[in-house]
Amino acid sequence: MKIFKNGLIYTANPEQRHATAMAVEHGKIIYVGDEAGLPEQASEVIDLQGKRVIPGIIESHMHPIMFADSVKQVQCSPPKAYSIADITAGITEQVEQAENAHSWIEGWGYDEGKLAEGRAPNRYDLDAVSKEHPVVLHRSCGHIVTANSRALALAGITKDTEDPAGGKIDRDENGEPTGTLRESARVLVEKVMPELTLERGSDLLVELDHTLHQYGITGITEMMALREPIDYYSIFKEAVRKGFSQRTAIYYLWSEIENEEFITKENSNPEDQVFVAGIKAFTDGSVSGQTAWVDTPFLGDDSNYGISTISIDTLQQAAKKAKECGVQMAVHAMGEQAIHQVIEAYEQEENWMQDAPTFRIEHVAMPREEDIQKAAEKQIAFNTQPIFLYAEIETYLNNLGEERTKKTYPVEKFLEAGVLTALSSDAPATAWADPVNPFVGIQAAVTRTSYDGTDHGQQSRISVETAIDGYTRAAQKCANIPLVGQLKEGYHADFVVLEQDLFTVSPEKISETTVKETYVAGQCVYQK
């Protein structure tokens, strides 16, 4: 038995929020309270030295394989890149280091609102670096890519290529593709890019494990899992064999499993370290990429209401499959019309999950008031990302204007209505060099102020306690990873010891919080 004492423990347990000591046996908490109530016998006593302790962070919406891969790509956002010239310089470096003359070059994270030129890179910018190497840059939102001429040619994209359903190929005044491919159009290029292997994917996850522990993250989700060319469940299981320690809930894209009988009781058991938790569908794109399906058009283009990417009938088909498999149904929806479509599709459906929300809506940038209330009544969970407004404020202001921007992501309204609301990062899908850092998200939620000091809606601020709950207890509920997210008897001893106290530090300094130690099942897996 291990005893942890002399701590400022925030449990996230509504029935007992604070404690000073814990006892852990066989990886689970057997006591939490004051030191007077501790068991007398212990094999090890650990002095927490008065440090703040919180439950392990649950990253309830991220893309770990994509994130681990993006770190190795050309970095296209601050502090690495502030202009297209900076991006092309990074591409040049990778071209010079390439294995052969035709190796693919990838970049991650550009946001035209942050670039000195005030526009996105195009095929001609990339062609100026290399016409031999296929080059693809992923926009920070993850919904848009820019490709050079070589990559477009390999994908068979020409002036005569029609826009695919749910996607758009940007074109110049002569009808020629500019290289920018939005939503499903990006898949045209992605299909001809090098395929992920089991070995590389599992190695990337093992490397990522340390980074996650460094931020106190002990549980994650994979929100865009694929079956081809390599099944993601297999990649995660192989990573576990190699030492990967994250408790992981996997959500498969509907398009990947629509015609398969892949999800079984064996691979969807939440008691396992890695399990299939749900099915994921998309109703629209992103606010920053002007592809969210909105009520009011984006600034500068009165005809642009974003992109609708799915029908209600298809959403209901996906939910039917999720019900048959006994897993959750998660849907990406940012704009008002997209969110309303999800509510309309599911408000008459019965809830089939027992210990987790049957339906969860991802992002929920611009919901109508009536849809917030319907979500509460239907027990539909919201999973939203405070880092978006914090990191992408320039683009939001350019696309929506100040008034609309301040009304986005109204977390306080969600909570007042009684909607289960989890907070997460969507890493790497935001224009921030450190996207998975939960303390950036907590600061953003508490201050509703962007990295540059811009006020993006003080009426939607929440307390530090509520923000921590959003990354722990609410995140656990949303992702259905059992016995985590709180420090209470019978739960896994997954917790984080912080260098600073989130409850007393200045709200504007929360993002500077650092982790002293991270514990999984009572074992220290990270030490600063």
Coordinates of C-alpha atoms in Angstrom, one line a residue, residues 153-487:
A153 CA -1.1 15.6 -60.6
L154 CA -0.6 12.4 -58.6
A155 CA -4.1 12.8 -57.3
G156 CA -5.5 13.4 -60.9
I157 CA -6.8 16.8 -60.0
T158 CA -7.1 19.1 -63.1
K159 CA -9.2 22.0 -64.3
D160 CA -11.9 19.5 -65.3
T161 CA -12.1 17.7 -61.9
E162 CA -15.5 18.2 -60.4
D163 CA -16.0 19.1 -56.7
P164 CA -16.7 15.9 -54.7
A165 CA -19.8 15.7 -52.6
G166 CA -19.2 17.6 -49.3
G167 CA -16.0 19.2 -50.6
K168 CA -14.6 22.1 -52.7
I169 CA -11.6 22.6 -55.0
D170 CA -10.6 26.2 -54.9
R171 CA -10.0 27.6 -58.4
D172 CA -8.6 30.9 -59.8
E173 CA -10.3 33.2 -62.3
N174 CA -9.4 30.8 -65.1
G175 CA -10.9 27.7 -63.4
E176 CA -7.5 26.2 -62.6
P177 CA -7.1 24.6 -59.1
T178 CA -5.2 26.9 -56.7
G179 CA -4.0 23.9 -54.7
T180 CA -6.4 24.4 -51.8
L181 CA -8.7 21.5 -51.2
R182 CA -11.6 21.8 -48.7
E183 CA -13.3 19.1 -46.6
S184 CA -13.8 15.9 -48.7
A185 CA -11.8 17.3 -51.6
R186 CA -8.7 16.9 -49.5
V187 CA -9.2 13.1 -49.5
L188 CA -8.4 13.1 -53.3
V189 CA -4.8 13.9 -52.4
E190 CA -4.7 12.0 -49.1
K191 CA -5.5 8.8 -51.0
V192 CA -2.3 8.9 -53.0
M193 CA 0.0 9.8 -50.1
P194 CA 2.3 7.3 -48.4
E195 CA 0.4 4.8 -46.2
L196 CA 0.9 4.5 -42.5
T197 CA 2.4 1.2 -41.3
L198 CA 1.8 -0.7 -38.1
E199 CA 5.4 -0.3 -37.0
R200 CA 5.5 3.5 -37.6
G201 CA 2.1 4.2 -36.1
S202 CA 2.8 2.3 -32.9
D203 CA 6.3 3.9 -32.6
L204 CA 4.8 7.3 -33.0
L205 CA 2.3 6.6 -30.1
V206 CA 5.1 5.3 -27.8
E207 CA 7.0 8.5 -28.4
L208 CA 3.9 10.6 -27.8
D209 CA 3.2 8.9 -24.4
H210 CA 6.0 10.9 -22.7
T211 CA 4.7 14.2 -24.1
L212 CA 1.2 13.4 -22.8
H213 CA 2.5 12.5 -19.4
Q214 CA 4.4 15.8 -19.4
Y215 CA 1.1 17.6 -19.5
G216 CA -0.6 15.3 -16.9
I217 CA -2.7 13.5 -19.6
T218 CA -3.5 9.9 -18.6
G219 CA -6.4 9.1 -20.8
I220 CA -7.1 10.0 -24.5
T221 CA -9.4 9.5 -27.4
E222 CA -8.7 8.9 -31.1
M223 CA -11.5 10.8 -32.8
M224 CA -10.8 9.9 -36.4
A225 CA -9.9 6.3 -36.5
L226 CA -9.4 4.5 -39.8
R227 CA -9.6 0.9 -40.9
E228 CA -7.4 1.2 -44.0
P229 CA -4.6 0.9 -44.8
I230 CA -3.8 -0.2 -41.3
D231 CA -6.5 -0.6 -38.6
Y232 CA -6.1 2.0 -35.8
Y233 CA -7.2 -0.4 -33.1
S234 CA -4.3 -2.7 -34.2
I235 CA -1.9 0.2 -34.0
F236 CA -2.9 1.1 -30.5
K237 CA -2.8 -2.5 -29.3
E238 CA 0.7 -2.8 -30.8
A239 CA 1.7 0.5 -29.0
V240 CA 0.5 -0.9 -25.7
R241 CA 2.7 -4.0 -26.3
K242 CA 5.6 -1.6 -26.7
G243 CA 4.8 0.3 -23.5
F244 CA 2.2 2.8 -24.4
S245 CA 0.3 3.6 -21.2
Q246 CA -2.7 5.8 -22.1
R247 CA -6.2 4.6 -21.4
T248 CA -7.7 5.0 -24.9
A249 CA -11.2 5.3 -26.4
I250 CA -11.3 5.0 -30.2
Y251 CA -14.0 6.5 -32.4
Y252 CA -14.1 5.2 -36.0
L253 CA -15.1 7.4 -39.0
W254 CA -18.5 6.3 -40.2
S255 CA -17.2 6.0 -43.8
E256 CA -14.6 3.5 -42.6
I257 CA -17.0 1.0 -41.0
E258 CA -20.3 1.7 -42.8
N259 CA -20.2 -1.7 -44.5
E260 CA -18.3 -3.6 -42.0
E261 CA -19.1 -5.8 -38.9
F262 CA -15.9 -4.7 -37.2
I263 CA -17.1 -3.5 -33.7
T264 CA -17.6 -6.5 -31.3
K265 CA -18.1 -7.0 -27.6
E266 CA -14.5 -8.0 -27.4
N267 CA -13.0 -4.8 -28.9
S268 CA -15.5 -2.4 -27.4
N269 CA -15.1 -3.3 -23.7
P270 CA -14.4 -0.1 -21.8
E271 CA -12.6 -2.1 -19.1
D272 CA -9.8 -2.7 -21.5
Q273 CA -6.9 -0.2 -21.8
V274 CA -7.8 0.3 -25.5
F275 CA -11.4 0.0 -26.7
V276 CA -13.7 1.0 -29.5
A277 CA -15.9 3.7 -27.9
G278 CA -18.0 5.0 -30.8
I279 CA -18.7 6.0 -34.4
K280 CA -17.8 9.5 -35.7
A281 CA -19.5 11.5 -38.4
F282 CA -19.1 15.0 -39.8
T283 CA -21.9 17.5 -40.6
D284 CA -19.7 20.4 -41.6
G285 CA -16.2 21.9 -41.5
S286 CA -14.5 24.6 -39.4
V287 CA -15.2 28.3 -38.6
S288 CA -11.6 29.2 -39.2
G289 CA -11.7 27.6 -42.6
Q290 CA -15.1 29.1 -43.5
T291 CA -16.5 25.6 -44.0
A292 CA -18.7 25.5 -40.9
W293 CA -22.4 25.3 -41.9
V294 CA -23.7 28.6 -40.5
D295 CA -27.0 30.6 -40.4
T296 CA -25.3 33.9 -41.4
P297 CA -22.7 34.0 -44.2
F298 CA -19.1 34.5 -43.4
L299 CA -17.8 38.1 -43.7
G300 CA -16.6 39.1 -47.2
D301 CA -18.8 36.6 -49.0
D302 CA -22.6 36.9 -48.7
S303 CA -23.0 33.5 -50.5
N304 CA -20.8 31.5 -48.3
Y305 CA -22.8 29.6 -45.6
G306 CA -20.1 26.9 -45.3
I307 CA -20.4 23.3 -46.4
S308 CA -23.0 20.7 -45.4
T309 CA -21.2 17.3 -45.5
I310 CA -23.9 14.7 -44.6
S311 CA -27.7 14.1 -44.7
I312 CA -30.0 13.4 -41.8
D313 CA -30.7 10.0 -43.3
T314 CA -27.0 9.1 -43.2
L315 CA -26.7 10.4 -39.6
Q316 CA -29.6 8.1 -38.6
Q317 CA -28.0 5.2 -40.4
A318 CA -24.7 5.8 -38.5
A319 CA -26.7 5.9 -35.2
K320 CA -28.5 2.7 -36.0
K321 CA -25.1 1.0 -36.5
A322 CA -23.8 2.5 -33.2
K323 CA -26.8 1.2 -31.4
E324 CA -26.4 -2.3 -32.8
C325 CA -22.8 -2.3 -31.7
G326 CA -23.6 -0.8 -28.3
V327 CA -21.2 2.2 -28.7
Q328 CA -21.6 6.0 -28.8
M329 CA -22.4 8.2 -31.7
A330 CA -20.2 11.3 -32.0
V331 CA -20.8 14.0 -34.5
H332 CA -18.7 17.0 -35.6
A333 CA -20.9 20.1 -35.8
M334 CA -19.7 23.7 -35.6
G335 CA -22.2 26.0 -37.4
E336 CA -25.8 26.7 -36.3
Q337 CA -27.3 24.7 -39.2
A338 CA -24.9 21.7 -38.6
I339 CA -25.7 21.6 -34.9
H340 CA -29.5 21.8 -35.6
Q341 CA -29.2 19.0 -38.1
V342 CA -27.7 16.7 -35.4
I343 CA -30.4 17.6 -32.9
E344 CA -33.1 17.1 -35.5
A345 CA -31.6 13.7 -36.5
Y346 CA -31.5 12.3 -33.0
E347 CA -34.1 14.1 -30.8
Q348 CA -36.6 11.2 -31.4
E349 CA -34.0 8.4 -31.0
E350 CA -33.8 6.5 -27.7
N351 CA -30.6 6.6 -25.6
W352 CA -29.0 3.2 -25.5
M353 CA -25.8 3.8 -23.5
Q354 CA -26.0 3.2 -19.7
D355 CA -22.8 4.8 -18.3
A356 CA -22.1 7.5 -20.9
P357 CA -24.0 9.8 -23.2
T358 CA -25.4 8.0 -26.2
F359 CA -24.8 11.1 -28.4
R360 CA -22.0 13.6 -28.2
I361 CA -21.6 16.7 -30.4
E362 CA -18.1 17.8 -31.1
H363 CA -17.0 21.5 -31.0
V364 CA -20.5 23.2 -30.9
A365 CA -19.2 26.6 -31.9
M366 CA -22.4 28.4 -32.7
P367 CA -25.5 26.7 -31.3
R368 CA -29.0 28.1 -31.4
E369 CA -30.6 28.7 -28.0
E370 CA -33.3 26.1 -28.6
D371 CA -30.8 23.5 -29.6
I372 CA -28.9 23.9 -26.4
Q373 CA -32.1 23.2 -24.5
K374 CA -33.0 20.2 -26.7
A375 CA -29.5 18.8 -26.1
A376 CA -30.0 19.1 -22.4
E377 CA -33.4 17.4 -22.5
K378 CA -32.1 14.6 -24.7
Q379 CA -28.9 14.2 -22.6
I380 CA -26.7 14.9 -25.6
A381 CA -23.1 15.8 -24.5
F382 CA -21.1 18.7 -25.9
N383 CA -17.3 18.5 -26.3
T384 CA -15.8 21.8 -26.9
Q385 CA -12.3 23.3 -27.3
P386 CA -11.4 26.6 -25.5
I387 CA -8.0 26.7 -27.3
F388 CA -9.7 27.6 -30.6
L389 CA -10.6 31.2 -29.7
Y390 CA -7.4 31.5 -27.7
A391 CA -5.1 30.6 -30.6
E392 CA -7.2 31.4 -33.7
I393 CA -8.6 34.8 -32.8
E394 CA -7.4 36.6 -35.9
T395 CA -9.2 34.2 -38.2
Y396 CA -12.4 34.2 -36.1
L397 CA -12.6 38.0 -36.2
N398 CA -11.9 38.0 -39.9
N399 CA -14.6 35.4 -40.6
L400 CA -17.3 36.4 -38.1
G401 CA -16.6 39.8 -36.8
E402 CA -16.2 40.8 -33.1
E403 CA -19.9 40.4 -32.0
R404 CA -20.4 36.9 -33.5
T405 CA -17.0 35.8 -32.2
K406 CA -17.8 36.7 -28.6
K407 CA -21.0 34.5 -28.8
T408 CA -19.2 31.4 -30.0
Y409 CA -18.6 28.5 -27.7
P410 CA -20.9 29.7 -25.0
V411 CA -19.8 27.2 -22.4
E412 CA -21.5 28.9 -19.5
K413 CA -24.9 28.6 -21.3
F414 CA -24.2 24.9 -21.9
L415 CA -23.7 24.3 -18.2
E416 CA -26.6 26.5 -17.1
A417 CA -28.9 24.4 -19.3
G418 CA -27.6 21.2 -17.8
V419 CA -25.6 19.9 -20.8
L420 CA -22.8 17.6 -20.0
T421 CA -19.8 19.6 -21.3
A422 CA -16.3 18.3 -21.7
L423 CA -13.3 20.4 -22.6
S424 CA -10.5 19.2 -24.8
S425 CA -7.9 20.3 -27.4
D426 CA -8.6 18.7 -30.7
A427 CA -4.8 18.5 -31.0
P428 CA -3.2 19.0 -33.4
A429 CA -6.1 20.8 -35.2
T430 CA -5.5 24.3 -34.0
A431 CA -3.0 27.1 -34.9
W432 CA -0.9 26.7 -31.8
A433 CA 2.6 25.2 -31.5
D434 CA 1.7 23.5 -28.2
P435 CA -1.9 22.4 -28.9
V436 CA -2.3 19.5 -26.5
N437 CA -1.4 21.6 -23.4
P438 CA -4.5 21.5 -21.1
F439 CA -3.4 24.5 -19.1
V440 CA -3.7 26.7 -22.1
G441 CA -7.3 25.5 -22.5
I442 CA -8.1 26.0 -18.8
Q443 CA -6.7 29.6 -18.9
A444 CA -8.8 30.3 -22.1
A445 CA -11.9 28.9 -20.5
V446 CA -11.4 30.9 -17.3
T447 CA -10.4 34.2 -18.8
R448 CA -12.1 34.1 -22.3
T449 CA -9.1 36.1 -23.5
S450 CA -7.0 35.2 -26.4
Y451 CA -3.2 34.8 -26.4
D452 CA -2.9 38.4 -27.7
G453 CA -5.2 39.9 -25.0
T454 CA -8.3 40.0 -27.1
D455 CA -11.6 39.7 -25.1
H456 CA -13.6 36.9 -26.8
G457 CA -16.6 36.9 -24.6
Q458 CA -16.4 37.6 -20.8
Q459 CA -20.0 36.4 -20.4
S460 CA -18.9 32.9 -21.1
R461 CA -16.2 32.6 -18.5
I462 CA -16.2 29.7 -16.1
S463 CA -14.4 29.0 -12.8
V464 CA -11.1 27.2 -12.5
E465 CA -12.9 24.4 -10.7
T466 CA -15.4 24.0 -13.5
A467 CA -12.7 24.1 -16.1
I468 CA -10.7 21.3 -14.3
D469 CA -14.0 19.3 -14.1
G470 CA -14.3 19.7 -17.9
Y471 CA -11.0 18.1 -18.4
T472 CA -11.5 15.4 -15.8
R473 CA -14.9 14.3 -14.5
A474 CA -16.9 15.5 -17.5
A475 CA -14.3 14.3 -20.0
Q476 CA -14.4 10.8 -18.4
K477 CA -18.1 10.7 -18.7
C478 CA -18.1 11.9 -22.3
A479 CA -15.4 9.4 -23.4
N480 CA -16.7 6.5 -21.3
I481 CA -13.3 5.6 -19.9
P482 CA -14.3 4.0 -16.5
L483 CA -13.0 4.7 -13.0
V484 CA -10.9 7.8 -13.9
G485 CA -11.5 11.6 -13.9
Q486 CA -12.0 11.7 -10.1
L487 CA -10.0 10.8 -7.1

